[in-house]
Every structure is written in structure tokens, then in C-alpha cells.
mmCIF file of C-alpha atoms and ligand atoms in Angstrom:
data_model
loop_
_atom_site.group_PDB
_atom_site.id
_atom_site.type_symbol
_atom_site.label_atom_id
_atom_site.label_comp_id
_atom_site.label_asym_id
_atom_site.label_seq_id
_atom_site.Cartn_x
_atom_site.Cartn_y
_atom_site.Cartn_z
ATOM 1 C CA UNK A 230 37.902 3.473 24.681
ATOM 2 C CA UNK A 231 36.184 0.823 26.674
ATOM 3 C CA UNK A 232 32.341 2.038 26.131
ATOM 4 C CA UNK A 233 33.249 2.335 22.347
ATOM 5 C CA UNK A 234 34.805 -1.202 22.099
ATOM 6 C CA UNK A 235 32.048 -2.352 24.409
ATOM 7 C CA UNK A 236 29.301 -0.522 22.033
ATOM 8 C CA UNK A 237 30.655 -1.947 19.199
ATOM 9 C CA UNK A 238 30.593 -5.347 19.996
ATOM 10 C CA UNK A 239 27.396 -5.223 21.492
ATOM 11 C CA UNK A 240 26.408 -3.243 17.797
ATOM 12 C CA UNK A 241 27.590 -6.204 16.066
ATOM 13 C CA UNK A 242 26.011 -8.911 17.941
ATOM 14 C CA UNK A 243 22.784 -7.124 17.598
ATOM 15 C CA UNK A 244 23.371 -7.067 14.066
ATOM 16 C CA UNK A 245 23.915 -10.828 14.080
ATOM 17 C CA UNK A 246 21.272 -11.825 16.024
ATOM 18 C CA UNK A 247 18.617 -9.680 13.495
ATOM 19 C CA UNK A 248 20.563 -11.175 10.693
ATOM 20 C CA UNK A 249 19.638 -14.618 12.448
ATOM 21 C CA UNK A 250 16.063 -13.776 12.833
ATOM 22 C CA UNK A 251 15.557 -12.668 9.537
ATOM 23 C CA UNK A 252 17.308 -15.715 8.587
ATOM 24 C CA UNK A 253 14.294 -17.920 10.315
ATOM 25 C CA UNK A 254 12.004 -16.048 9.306
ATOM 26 C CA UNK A 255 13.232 -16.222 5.308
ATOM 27 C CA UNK A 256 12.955 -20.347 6.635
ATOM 28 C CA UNK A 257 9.645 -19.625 7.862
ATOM 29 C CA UNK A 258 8.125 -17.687 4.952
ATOM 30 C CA UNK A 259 8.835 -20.215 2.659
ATOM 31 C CA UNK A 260 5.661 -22.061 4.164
ATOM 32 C CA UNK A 261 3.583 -19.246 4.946
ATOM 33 C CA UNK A 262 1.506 -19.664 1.345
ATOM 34 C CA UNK A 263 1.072 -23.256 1.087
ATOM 35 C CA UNK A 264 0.369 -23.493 5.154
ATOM 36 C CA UNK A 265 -2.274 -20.676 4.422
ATOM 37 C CA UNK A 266 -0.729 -17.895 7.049
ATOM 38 C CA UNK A 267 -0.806 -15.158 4.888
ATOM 39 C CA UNK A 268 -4.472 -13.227 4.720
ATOM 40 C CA UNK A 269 -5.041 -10.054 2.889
ATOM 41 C CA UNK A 270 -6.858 -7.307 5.168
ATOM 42 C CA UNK A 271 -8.783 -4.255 3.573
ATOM 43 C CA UNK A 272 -8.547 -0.851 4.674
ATOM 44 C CA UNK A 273 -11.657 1.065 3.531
ATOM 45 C CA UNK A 274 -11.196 4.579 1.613
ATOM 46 C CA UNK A 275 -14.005 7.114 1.551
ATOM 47 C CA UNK A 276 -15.115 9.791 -0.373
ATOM 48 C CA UNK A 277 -14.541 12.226 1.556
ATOM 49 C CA UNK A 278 -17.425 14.427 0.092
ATOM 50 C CA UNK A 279 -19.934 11.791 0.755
ATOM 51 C CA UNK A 280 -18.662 10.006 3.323
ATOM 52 C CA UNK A 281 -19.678 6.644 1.426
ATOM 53 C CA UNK A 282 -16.925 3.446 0.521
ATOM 54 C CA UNK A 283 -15.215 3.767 -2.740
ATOM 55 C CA UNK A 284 -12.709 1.216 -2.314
ATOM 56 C CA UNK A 285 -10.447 -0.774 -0.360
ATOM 57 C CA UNK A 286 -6.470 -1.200 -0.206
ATOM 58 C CA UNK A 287 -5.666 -4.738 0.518
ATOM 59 C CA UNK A 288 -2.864 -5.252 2.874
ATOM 60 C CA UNK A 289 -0.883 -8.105 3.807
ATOM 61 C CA UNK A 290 -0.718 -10.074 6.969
ATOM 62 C CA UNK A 291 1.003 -13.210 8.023
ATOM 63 C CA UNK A 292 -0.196 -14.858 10.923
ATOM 64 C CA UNK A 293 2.797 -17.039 12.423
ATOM 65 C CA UNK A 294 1.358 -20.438 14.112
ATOM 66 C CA UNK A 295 4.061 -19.741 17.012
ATOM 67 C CA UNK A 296 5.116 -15.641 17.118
ATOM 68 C CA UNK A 297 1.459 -14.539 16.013
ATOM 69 C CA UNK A 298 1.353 -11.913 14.354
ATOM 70 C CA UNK A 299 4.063 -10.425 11.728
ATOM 71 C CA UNK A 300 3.893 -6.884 9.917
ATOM 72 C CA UNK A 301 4.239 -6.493 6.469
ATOM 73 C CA UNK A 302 7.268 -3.880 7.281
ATOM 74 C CA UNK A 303 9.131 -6.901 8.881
ATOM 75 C CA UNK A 304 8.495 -9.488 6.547
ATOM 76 C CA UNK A 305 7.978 -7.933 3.351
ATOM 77 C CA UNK A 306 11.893 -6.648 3.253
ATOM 78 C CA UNK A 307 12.932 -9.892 3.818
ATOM 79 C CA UNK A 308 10.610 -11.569 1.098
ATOM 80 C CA UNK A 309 12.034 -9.083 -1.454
ATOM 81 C CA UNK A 310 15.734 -9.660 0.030
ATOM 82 C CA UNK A 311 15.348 -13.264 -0.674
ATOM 83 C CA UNK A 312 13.561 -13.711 -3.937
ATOM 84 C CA UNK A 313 10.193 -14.852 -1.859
ATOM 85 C CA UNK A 314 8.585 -12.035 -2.973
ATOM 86 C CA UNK A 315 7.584 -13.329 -6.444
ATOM 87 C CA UNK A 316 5.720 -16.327 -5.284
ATOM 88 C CA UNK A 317 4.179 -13.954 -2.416
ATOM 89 C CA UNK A 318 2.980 -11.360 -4.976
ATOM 90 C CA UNK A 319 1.371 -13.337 -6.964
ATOM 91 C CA UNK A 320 -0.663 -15.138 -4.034
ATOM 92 C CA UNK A 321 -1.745 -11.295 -3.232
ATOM 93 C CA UNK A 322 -2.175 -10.196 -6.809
ATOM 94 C CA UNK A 323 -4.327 -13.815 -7.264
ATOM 95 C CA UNK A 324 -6.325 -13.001 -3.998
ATOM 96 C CA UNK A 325 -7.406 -9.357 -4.737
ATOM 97 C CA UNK A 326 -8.481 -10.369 -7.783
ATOM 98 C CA UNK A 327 -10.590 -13.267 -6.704
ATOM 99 C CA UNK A 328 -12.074 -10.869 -4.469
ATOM 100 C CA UNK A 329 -12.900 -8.506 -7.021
ATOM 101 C CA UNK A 330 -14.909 -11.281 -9.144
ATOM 102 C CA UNK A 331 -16.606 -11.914 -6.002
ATOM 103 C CA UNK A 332 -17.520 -8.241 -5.582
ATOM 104 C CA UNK A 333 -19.134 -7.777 -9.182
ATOM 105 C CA UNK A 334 -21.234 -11.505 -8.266
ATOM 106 C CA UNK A 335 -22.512 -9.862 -5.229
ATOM 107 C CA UNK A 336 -23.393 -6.593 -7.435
ATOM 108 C CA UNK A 337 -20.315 -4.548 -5.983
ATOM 109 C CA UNK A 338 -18.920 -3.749 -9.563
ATOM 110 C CA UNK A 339 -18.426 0.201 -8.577
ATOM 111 C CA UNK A 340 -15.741 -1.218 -5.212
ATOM 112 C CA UNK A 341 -11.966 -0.248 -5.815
ATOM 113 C CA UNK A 342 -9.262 -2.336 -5.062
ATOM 114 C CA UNK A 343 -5.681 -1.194 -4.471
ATOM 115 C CA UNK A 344 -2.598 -3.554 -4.759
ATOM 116 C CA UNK A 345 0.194 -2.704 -3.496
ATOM 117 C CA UNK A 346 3.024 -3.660 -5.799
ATOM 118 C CA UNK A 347 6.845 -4.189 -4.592
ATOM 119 C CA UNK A 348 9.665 -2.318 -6.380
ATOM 120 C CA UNK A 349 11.082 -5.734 -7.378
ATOM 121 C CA UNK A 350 7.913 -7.017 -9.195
ATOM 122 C CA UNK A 351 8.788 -3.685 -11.721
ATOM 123 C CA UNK A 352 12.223 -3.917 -12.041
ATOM 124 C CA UNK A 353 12.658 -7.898 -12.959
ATOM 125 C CA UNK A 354 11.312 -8.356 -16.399
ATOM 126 C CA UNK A 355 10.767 -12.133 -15.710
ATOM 127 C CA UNK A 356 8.832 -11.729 -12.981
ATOM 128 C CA UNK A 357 6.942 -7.616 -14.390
ATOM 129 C CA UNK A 358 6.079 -10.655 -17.851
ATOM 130 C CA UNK A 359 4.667 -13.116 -15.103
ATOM 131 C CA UNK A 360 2.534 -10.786 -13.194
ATOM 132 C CA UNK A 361 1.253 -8.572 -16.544
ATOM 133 C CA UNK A 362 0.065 -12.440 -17.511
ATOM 134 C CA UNK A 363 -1.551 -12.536 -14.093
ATOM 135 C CA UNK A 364 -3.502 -9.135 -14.277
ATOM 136 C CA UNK A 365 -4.620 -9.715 -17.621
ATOM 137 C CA UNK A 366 -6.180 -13.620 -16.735
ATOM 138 C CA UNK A 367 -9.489 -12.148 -15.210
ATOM 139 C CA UNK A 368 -12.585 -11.582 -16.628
ATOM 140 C CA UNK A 369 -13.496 -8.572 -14.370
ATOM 141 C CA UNK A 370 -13.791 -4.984 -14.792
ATOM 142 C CA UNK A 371 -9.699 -3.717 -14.440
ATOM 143 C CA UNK A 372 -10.915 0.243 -14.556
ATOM 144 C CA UNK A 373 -11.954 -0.746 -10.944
ATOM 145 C CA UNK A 374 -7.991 -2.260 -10.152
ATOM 146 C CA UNK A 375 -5.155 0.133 -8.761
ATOM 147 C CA UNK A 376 -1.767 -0.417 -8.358
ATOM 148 C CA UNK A 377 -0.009 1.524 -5.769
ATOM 149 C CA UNK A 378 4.201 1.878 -6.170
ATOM 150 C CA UNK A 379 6.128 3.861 -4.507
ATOM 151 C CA UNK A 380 8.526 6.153 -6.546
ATOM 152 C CA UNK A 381 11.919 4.502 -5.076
ATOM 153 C CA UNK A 382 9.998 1.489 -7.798
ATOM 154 C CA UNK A 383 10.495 4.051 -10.413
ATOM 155 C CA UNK A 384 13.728 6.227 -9.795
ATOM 156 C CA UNK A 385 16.183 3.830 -10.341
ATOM 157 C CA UNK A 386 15.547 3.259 -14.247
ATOM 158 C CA UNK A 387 12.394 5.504 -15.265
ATOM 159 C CA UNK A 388 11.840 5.342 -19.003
ATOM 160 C CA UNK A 389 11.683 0.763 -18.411
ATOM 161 C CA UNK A 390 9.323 1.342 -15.415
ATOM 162 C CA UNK A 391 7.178 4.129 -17.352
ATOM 163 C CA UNK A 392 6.839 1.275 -20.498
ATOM 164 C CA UNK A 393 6.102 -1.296 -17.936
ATOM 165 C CA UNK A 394 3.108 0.563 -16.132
ATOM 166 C CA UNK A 395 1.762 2.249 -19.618
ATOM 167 C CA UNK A 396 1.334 -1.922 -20.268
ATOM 168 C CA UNK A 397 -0.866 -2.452 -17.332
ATOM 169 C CA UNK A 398 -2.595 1.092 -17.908
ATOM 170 C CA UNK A 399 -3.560 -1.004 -21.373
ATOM 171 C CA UNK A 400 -5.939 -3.308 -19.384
ATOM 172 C CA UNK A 401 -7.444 -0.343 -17.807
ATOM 173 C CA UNK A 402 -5.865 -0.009 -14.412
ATOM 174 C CA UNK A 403 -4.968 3.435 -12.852
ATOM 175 C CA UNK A 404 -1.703 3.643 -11.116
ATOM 176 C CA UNK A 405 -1.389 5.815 -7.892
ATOM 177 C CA UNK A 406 2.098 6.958 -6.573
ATOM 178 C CA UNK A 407 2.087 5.820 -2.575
ATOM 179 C CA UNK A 408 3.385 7.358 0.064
ATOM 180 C CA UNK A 409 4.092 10.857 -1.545
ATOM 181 C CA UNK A 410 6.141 13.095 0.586
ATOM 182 C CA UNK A 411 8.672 11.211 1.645
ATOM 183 C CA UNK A 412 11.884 10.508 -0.008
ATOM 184 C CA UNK A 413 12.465 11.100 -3.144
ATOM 185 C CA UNK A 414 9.150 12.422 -4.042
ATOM 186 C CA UNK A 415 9.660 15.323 -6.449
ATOM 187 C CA UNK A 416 6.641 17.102 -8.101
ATOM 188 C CA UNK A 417 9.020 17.338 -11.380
ATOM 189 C CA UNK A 418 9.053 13.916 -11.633
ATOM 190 C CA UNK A 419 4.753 13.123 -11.410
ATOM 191 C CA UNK A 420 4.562 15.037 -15.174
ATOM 192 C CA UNK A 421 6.642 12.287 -16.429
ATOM 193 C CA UNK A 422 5.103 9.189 -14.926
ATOM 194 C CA UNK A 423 1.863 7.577 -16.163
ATOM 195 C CA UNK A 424 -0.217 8.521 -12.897
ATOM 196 C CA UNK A 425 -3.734 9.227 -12.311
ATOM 197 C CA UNK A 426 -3.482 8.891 -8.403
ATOM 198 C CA UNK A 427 -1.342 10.332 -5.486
ATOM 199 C CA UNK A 428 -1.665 9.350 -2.324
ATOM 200 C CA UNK A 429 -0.223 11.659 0.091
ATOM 201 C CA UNK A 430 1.831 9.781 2.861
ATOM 202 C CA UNK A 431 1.004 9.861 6.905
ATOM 203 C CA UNK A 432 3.452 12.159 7.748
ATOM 204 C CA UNK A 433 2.204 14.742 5.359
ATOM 205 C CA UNK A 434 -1.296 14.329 7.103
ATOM 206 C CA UNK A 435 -0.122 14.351 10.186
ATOM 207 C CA UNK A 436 1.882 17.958 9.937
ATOM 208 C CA UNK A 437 -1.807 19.753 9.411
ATOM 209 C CA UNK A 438 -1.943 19.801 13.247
ATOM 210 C CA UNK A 439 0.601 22.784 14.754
ATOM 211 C CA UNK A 440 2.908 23.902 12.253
ATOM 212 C CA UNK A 441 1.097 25.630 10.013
ATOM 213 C CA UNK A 442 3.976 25.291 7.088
ATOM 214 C CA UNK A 443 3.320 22.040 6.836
ATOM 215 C CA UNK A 444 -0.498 22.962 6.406
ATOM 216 C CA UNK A 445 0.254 25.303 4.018
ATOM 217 C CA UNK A 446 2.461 22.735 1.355
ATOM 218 C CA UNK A 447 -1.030 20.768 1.921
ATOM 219 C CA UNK A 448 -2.886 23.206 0.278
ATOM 220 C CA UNK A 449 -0.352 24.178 -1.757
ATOM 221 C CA UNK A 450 -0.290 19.963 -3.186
ATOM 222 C CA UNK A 451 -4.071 19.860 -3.423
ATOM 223 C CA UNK A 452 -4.328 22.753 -5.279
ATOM 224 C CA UNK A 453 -1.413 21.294 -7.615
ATOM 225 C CA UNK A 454 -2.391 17.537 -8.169
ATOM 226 C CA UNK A 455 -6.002 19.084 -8.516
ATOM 227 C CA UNK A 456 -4.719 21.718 -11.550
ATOM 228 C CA UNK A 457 -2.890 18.655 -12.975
ATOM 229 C CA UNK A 458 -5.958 15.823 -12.710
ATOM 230 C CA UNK A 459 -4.504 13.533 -10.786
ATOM 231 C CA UNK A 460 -7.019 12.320 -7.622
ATOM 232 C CA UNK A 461 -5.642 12.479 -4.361
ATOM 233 C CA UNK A 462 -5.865 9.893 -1.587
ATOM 234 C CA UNK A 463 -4.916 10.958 2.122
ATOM 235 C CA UNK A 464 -3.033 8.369 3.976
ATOM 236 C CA UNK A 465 -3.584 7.637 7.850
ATOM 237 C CA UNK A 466 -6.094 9.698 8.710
ATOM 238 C CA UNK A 467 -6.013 9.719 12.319
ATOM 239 C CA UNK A 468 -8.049 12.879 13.723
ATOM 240 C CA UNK A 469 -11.282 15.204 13.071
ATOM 241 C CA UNK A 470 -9.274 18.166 12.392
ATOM 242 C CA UNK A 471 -6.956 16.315 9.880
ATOM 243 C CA UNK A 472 -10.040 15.066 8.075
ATOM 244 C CA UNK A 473 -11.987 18.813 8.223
ATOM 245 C CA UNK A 474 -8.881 19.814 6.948
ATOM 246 C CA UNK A 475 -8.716 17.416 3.631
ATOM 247 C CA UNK A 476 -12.447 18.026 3.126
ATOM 248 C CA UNK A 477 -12.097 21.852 3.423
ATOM 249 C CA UNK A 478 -9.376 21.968 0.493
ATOM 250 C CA UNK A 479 -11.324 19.974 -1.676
ATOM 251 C CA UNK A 480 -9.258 16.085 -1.389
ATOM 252 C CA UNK A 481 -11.421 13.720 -2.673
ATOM 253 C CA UNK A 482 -10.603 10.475 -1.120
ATOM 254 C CA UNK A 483 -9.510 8.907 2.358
ATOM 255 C CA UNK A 484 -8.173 6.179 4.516
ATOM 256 C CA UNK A 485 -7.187 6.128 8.059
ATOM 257 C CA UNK A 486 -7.290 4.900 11.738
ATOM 258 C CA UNK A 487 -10.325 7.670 12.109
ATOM 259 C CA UNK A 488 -12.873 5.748 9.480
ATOM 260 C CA UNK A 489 -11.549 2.168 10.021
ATOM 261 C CA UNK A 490 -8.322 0.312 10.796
ATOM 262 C CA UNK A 491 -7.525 -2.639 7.953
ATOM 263 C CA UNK A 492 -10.211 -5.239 8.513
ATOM 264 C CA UNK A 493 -10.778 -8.766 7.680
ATOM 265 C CA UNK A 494 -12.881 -9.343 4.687
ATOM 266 C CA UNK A 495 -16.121 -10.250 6.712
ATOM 267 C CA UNK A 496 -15.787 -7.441 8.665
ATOM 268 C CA UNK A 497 -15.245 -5.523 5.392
ATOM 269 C CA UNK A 498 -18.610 -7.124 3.990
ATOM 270 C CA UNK A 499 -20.538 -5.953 7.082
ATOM 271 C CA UNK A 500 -19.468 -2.700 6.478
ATOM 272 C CA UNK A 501 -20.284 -2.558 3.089
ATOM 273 C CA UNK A 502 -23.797 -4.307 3.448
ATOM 274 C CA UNK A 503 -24.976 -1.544 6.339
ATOM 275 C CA UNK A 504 -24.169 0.995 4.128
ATOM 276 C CA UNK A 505 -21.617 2.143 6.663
ATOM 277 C CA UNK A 506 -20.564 5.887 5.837
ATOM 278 C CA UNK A 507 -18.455 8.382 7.689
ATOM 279 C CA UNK A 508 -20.021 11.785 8.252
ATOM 280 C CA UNK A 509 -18.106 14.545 10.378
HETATM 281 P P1 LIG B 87 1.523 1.392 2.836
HETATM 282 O O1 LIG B 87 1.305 0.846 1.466
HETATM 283 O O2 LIG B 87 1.858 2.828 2.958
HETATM 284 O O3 LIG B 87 0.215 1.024 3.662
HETATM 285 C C1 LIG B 87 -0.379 1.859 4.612
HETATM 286 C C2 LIG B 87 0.017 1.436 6.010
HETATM 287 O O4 LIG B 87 -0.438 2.423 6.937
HETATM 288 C C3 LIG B 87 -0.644 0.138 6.434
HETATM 289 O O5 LIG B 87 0.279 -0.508 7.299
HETATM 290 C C4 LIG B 87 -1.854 0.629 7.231
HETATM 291 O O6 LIG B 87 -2.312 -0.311 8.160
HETATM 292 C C5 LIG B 87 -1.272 1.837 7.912
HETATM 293 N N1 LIG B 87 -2.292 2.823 8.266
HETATM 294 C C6 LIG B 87 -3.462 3.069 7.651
HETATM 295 N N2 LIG B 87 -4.132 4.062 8.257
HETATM 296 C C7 LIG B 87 -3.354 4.480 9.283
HETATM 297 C C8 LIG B 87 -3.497 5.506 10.295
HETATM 298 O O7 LIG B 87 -4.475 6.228 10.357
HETATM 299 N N3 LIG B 87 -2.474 5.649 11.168
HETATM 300 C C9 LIG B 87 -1.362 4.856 11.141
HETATM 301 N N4 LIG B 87 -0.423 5.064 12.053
HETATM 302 N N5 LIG B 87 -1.195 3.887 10.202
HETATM 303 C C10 LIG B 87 -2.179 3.710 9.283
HETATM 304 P P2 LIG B 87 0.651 -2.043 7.117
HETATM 305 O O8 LIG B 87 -0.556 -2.825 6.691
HETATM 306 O O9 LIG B 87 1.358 -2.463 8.356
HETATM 307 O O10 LIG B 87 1.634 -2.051 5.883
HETATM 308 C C11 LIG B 87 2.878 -1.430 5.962
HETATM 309 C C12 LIG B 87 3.560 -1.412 4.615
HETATM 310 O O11 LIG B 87 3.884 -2.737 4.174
HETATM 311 C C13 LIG B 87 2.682 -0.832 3.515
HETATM 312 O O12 LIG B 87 2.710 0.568 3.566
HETATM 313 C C14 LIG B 87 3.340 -1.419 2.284
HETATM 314 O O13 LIG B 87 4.488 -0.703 1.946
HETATM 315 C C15 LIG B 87 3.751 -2.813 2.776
HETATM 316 N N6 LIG B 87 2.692 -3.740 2.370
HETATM 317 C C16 LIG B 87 1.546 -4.077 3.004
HETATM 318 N N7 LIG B 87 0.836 -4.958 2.288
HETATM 319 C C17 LIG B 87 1.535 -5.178 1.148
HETATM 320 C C18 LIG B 87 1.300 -5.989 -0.023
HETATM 321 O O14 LIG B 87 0.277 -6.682 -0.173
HETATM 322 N N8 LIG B 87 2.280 -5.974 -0.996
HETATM 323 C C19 LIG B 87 3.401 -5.206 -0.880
HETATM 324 N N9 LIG B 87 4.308 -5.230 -1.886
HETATM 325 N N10 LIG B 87 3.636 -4.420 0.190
HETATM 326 C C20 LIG B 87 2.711 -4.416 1.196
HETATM 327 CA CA1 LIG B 88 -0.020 1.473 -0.153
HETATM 328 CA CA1 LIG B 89 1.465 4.634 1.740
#
């Protein structure tokens, strides 16, 4: 009885002291835009039948001035918890798309860019009206925009979310379904969605190595998404025999650790000006 009443007060303070962490940090966050902490990085994807850079998915970052550095996992919850997630949104939304215009100056028009969106920027219709307003105030080329959800965005009320993406599908965006394979994830529910990309999650990628199941529902998904045009996008990447793998059954695009981590935009720039290309 002692070790339980023991655990559990230990539990709860643990609790407490997270909730007062995430507490500071909600404080904190509320500067982060204006005292420019938050940077976008780009992870490169590559075709993975040339080897060349199609696109990029911009990730977020928030560099603390005290604690350094802050993943998006950690903040990102919090930010949606609070409300902060509007006003953070459309700083990302604003920056990608800057970057975008900058791309078709420097003659980059055929570079990707993939924004992730948050589950609450689909399911408020104040803030879905304020961020259609912000895709559409661009002059740039939106057949070269994706926006990555996850389906957890979707489940919870389909037919408003399927309306609300078939709106931003009007200014030419595709929409790719992120992290598929985890949760929910259901191949009955892809027909009914407005997709044109899926983007098969980490853990997926990572079961090609050993169990040869796992290998097998690969093929099996490739073969599917293939038969029902969708493009595929393999997530974390991390070794040569994942990536022989992917090529082998035909996947057309990746990302992961193995090509390139997330890197700052001058780094991404460097890349893109040598030409850099992954060959196996
Ligand atoms: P995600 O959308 O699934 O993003 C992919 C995550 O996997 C990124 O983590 C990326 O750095 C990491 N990753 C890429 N390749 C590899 C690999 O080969 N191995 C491993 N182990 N990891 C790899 P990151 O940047 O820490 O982001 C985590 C999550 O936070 C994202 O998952 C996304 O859900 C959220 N997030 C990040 N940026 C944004 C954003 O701008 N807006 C929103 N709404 N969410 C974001
Ligand atoms: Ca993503
Ligand atoms: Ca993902």
C-alpha cells in the first residue's frame, strides 16, 4: 500500500510540474513570433527514381533565447491546446509562401513545398475562412503547394473537412494524408477523401528491415495507392536497404535522415544550387 500511495503522489506531482511547464511555455510562446524565435527548416524529398530534389516539407522550429532548442512535438500540442496555434499557422503558412515566391524569382518554379496543417486550422471555420484567405493572397504557382493533414484532422466530422479541402484543391493545391499507418488510418476511408498524396509514416518504413510481414503490407500499399493514383511519399528514411526497398517496388518519392536531416534554408539553397542528388 505504501509504494502505491507513494507512486501516486509522486504520479501526480509529475503531472503538475509538466502542467507547470507547459504553462511557461504557453507564457513563452506568446512571444516567440514577434521576438522572431520561430524558423521554418526544410527537409528535402527526392525522387527516388532520379535521385534529384522535388520538394521540400517545411518544418517548424522554435529556438528559445534561454532552453535552446524546442521540438515541434512539445510545443505544437500546447499551441493548439491554447488557441496559439492560429496566430502560429499563419506565420508558417505566410513564410512558406514567401519562400515559394522567392523560389519562382530565382527560376525554382518546378520546387514543392509541403505545409503541414494542424487538425484545429480544419475544424474551426473562423480560423479554416482566415487561412483559405491566406492561401489564396499569392500570386505564385499553388499546383506546386501541398498540404499535409493527418487523418485524426479528418475523422472527427468528414463530409465539413472533405468541403473544406475540395476549397483549397480549387486554388490548385494537392493534399497528402501524413503519417499513414498509424492510428486510425484505414484504406476504406482514402476513396472518400480528396487526396492525391500518401505519405507512408516512419514506422511503416522502418518494419522493411526483419519482419518480413511488415515488408509484405509495403508492397501490398504500393501496389494499392499505385492502382488508385495517389503518389506515395516515404517518411524517415533512415537506411540503404529501406531506400532499395522503396525504389525496388516502384515508390516514387522520399524523405529521410539517409538523404538529409531538415535544414536551414541556406543550407537548403546550397543544396539545390550544386545540383545535389542522391544515387544508391
Ligand atoms: P511530421 O509531419 O510527421 O514530420 C516529420 C518528422 O519526422 C519531422 O520531425 C522530421 O524531422 C522527422 N524525420 C524526418 N526524417 C526522419 C528520419 O529519417 N528519421 C527520424 N527518426 N525522423 C525523421 P519534427 O520536425 O520534429 O516534427 C515533428 C512533428 O511536429 C511533425 O511530424 C508535425 O506533426 C509537427 N510539425 C512540425 N512542423 C509543423 C508545422 O509547421 N505545422 C504543424 N501544424 N505541425 C508541425
Ligand atoms: Ca508532415
Ligand atoms: Ca509524417
Amino acid at each position: 500500500p505504501y509504494t502505491t500511495l507513494f507512486r501516486s503522489i509522486f504520479y501526480s506531482e509529475e503531472l503538475l510540474k509538466d502542467n507547470i511547464d507547459n504553462l511557461k511555455l504557453a507564457n513563452q510562446l506568446q512571444y516567440a513570433i514577434k521576438n522572431r524565435e520561430l524558423t521554418l527548416y526544410y527537409q528535402p524529398q527526392f525522387s527516388l527514381s532520379s535521385g534529384k530534389i522535388t520538394g521540400v516539407e517545411a518544418l517548424v522550429r522554435w529556438i528559445h533565447p534561454e532552453m535552446g532548442f524546442i521540438p515541434p512535438d512539445k510545443f505544437i500540442p500546447i499551441a493548439e491546446e491554447t488557441g496559439q496555434i492560429y496566430e502560429i499557422e499563419k506565420w508558417i503558412i505566410n513564410t512558406a509562401l514567401h519562400q515559394k515566391a522567392l523560389f519562382e524569382q530565382d527560376g525554382r518554379e518546378d520546387i514543392d513545398i509541403s505545409i503541414n496543417l494542424s487538425s484545429k486550422a480544419l475544424a474551426s471555420e473562423m480560423n479554416f475562412y482566415a487561412v483559405e484567405k491566406l492561401f489564396s493572397s499569392y500570386d505564385i504557382d499553388y499546383t506546386h503547394i501541398t498540404i499535409e493533414i493527418t487523418e485524426t484532422a479528418i475523422i472527427s466530422d468528414i463530409g465539413t473537412a472533405v468541403d473544406r479541402l475540395k476549397k483549397l484543391k480549387k486554388l490548385g493545391m494537392k493534399i497528402a494524408l501524413d503519417d499513414f499507418g498509424t492510428g486510425y488510418s484505414s484504406l476504406i476511408h482514402l476513396k472518400e477523401l480528396p487526396i492525391d498524396i500518401v505519405k507512408l509514416d516512419r514506422s511503416f518504413i522502418k518494419g522493411i528491415e526483419g519482419d518480413s510481414k511488415n515488408a509484405m503490407i509495403i508492397k501490398a500499399i504500393l501496389y494499392l495507392t499505385k492502382d488508385l493514383n495517389y503518389e506515395v511519399v516515404a517518411e524517415g528514411i533512415e537506411s540503404i536497404e529501406q531506400l532499395e526497398y522503396l525504389i525496388k517496388y516502384k515508390c516514387q518519392t522520399g524523405q529521410g535522415y539517409l538523404m538529409s536531416r531538415p535544414i536551414t534554408i541556406e543550407d537548403l539553397c546550397e543544396k539545390l544550387e550544386f545540383g545535389f542528388e542522391w544515387k544508391l
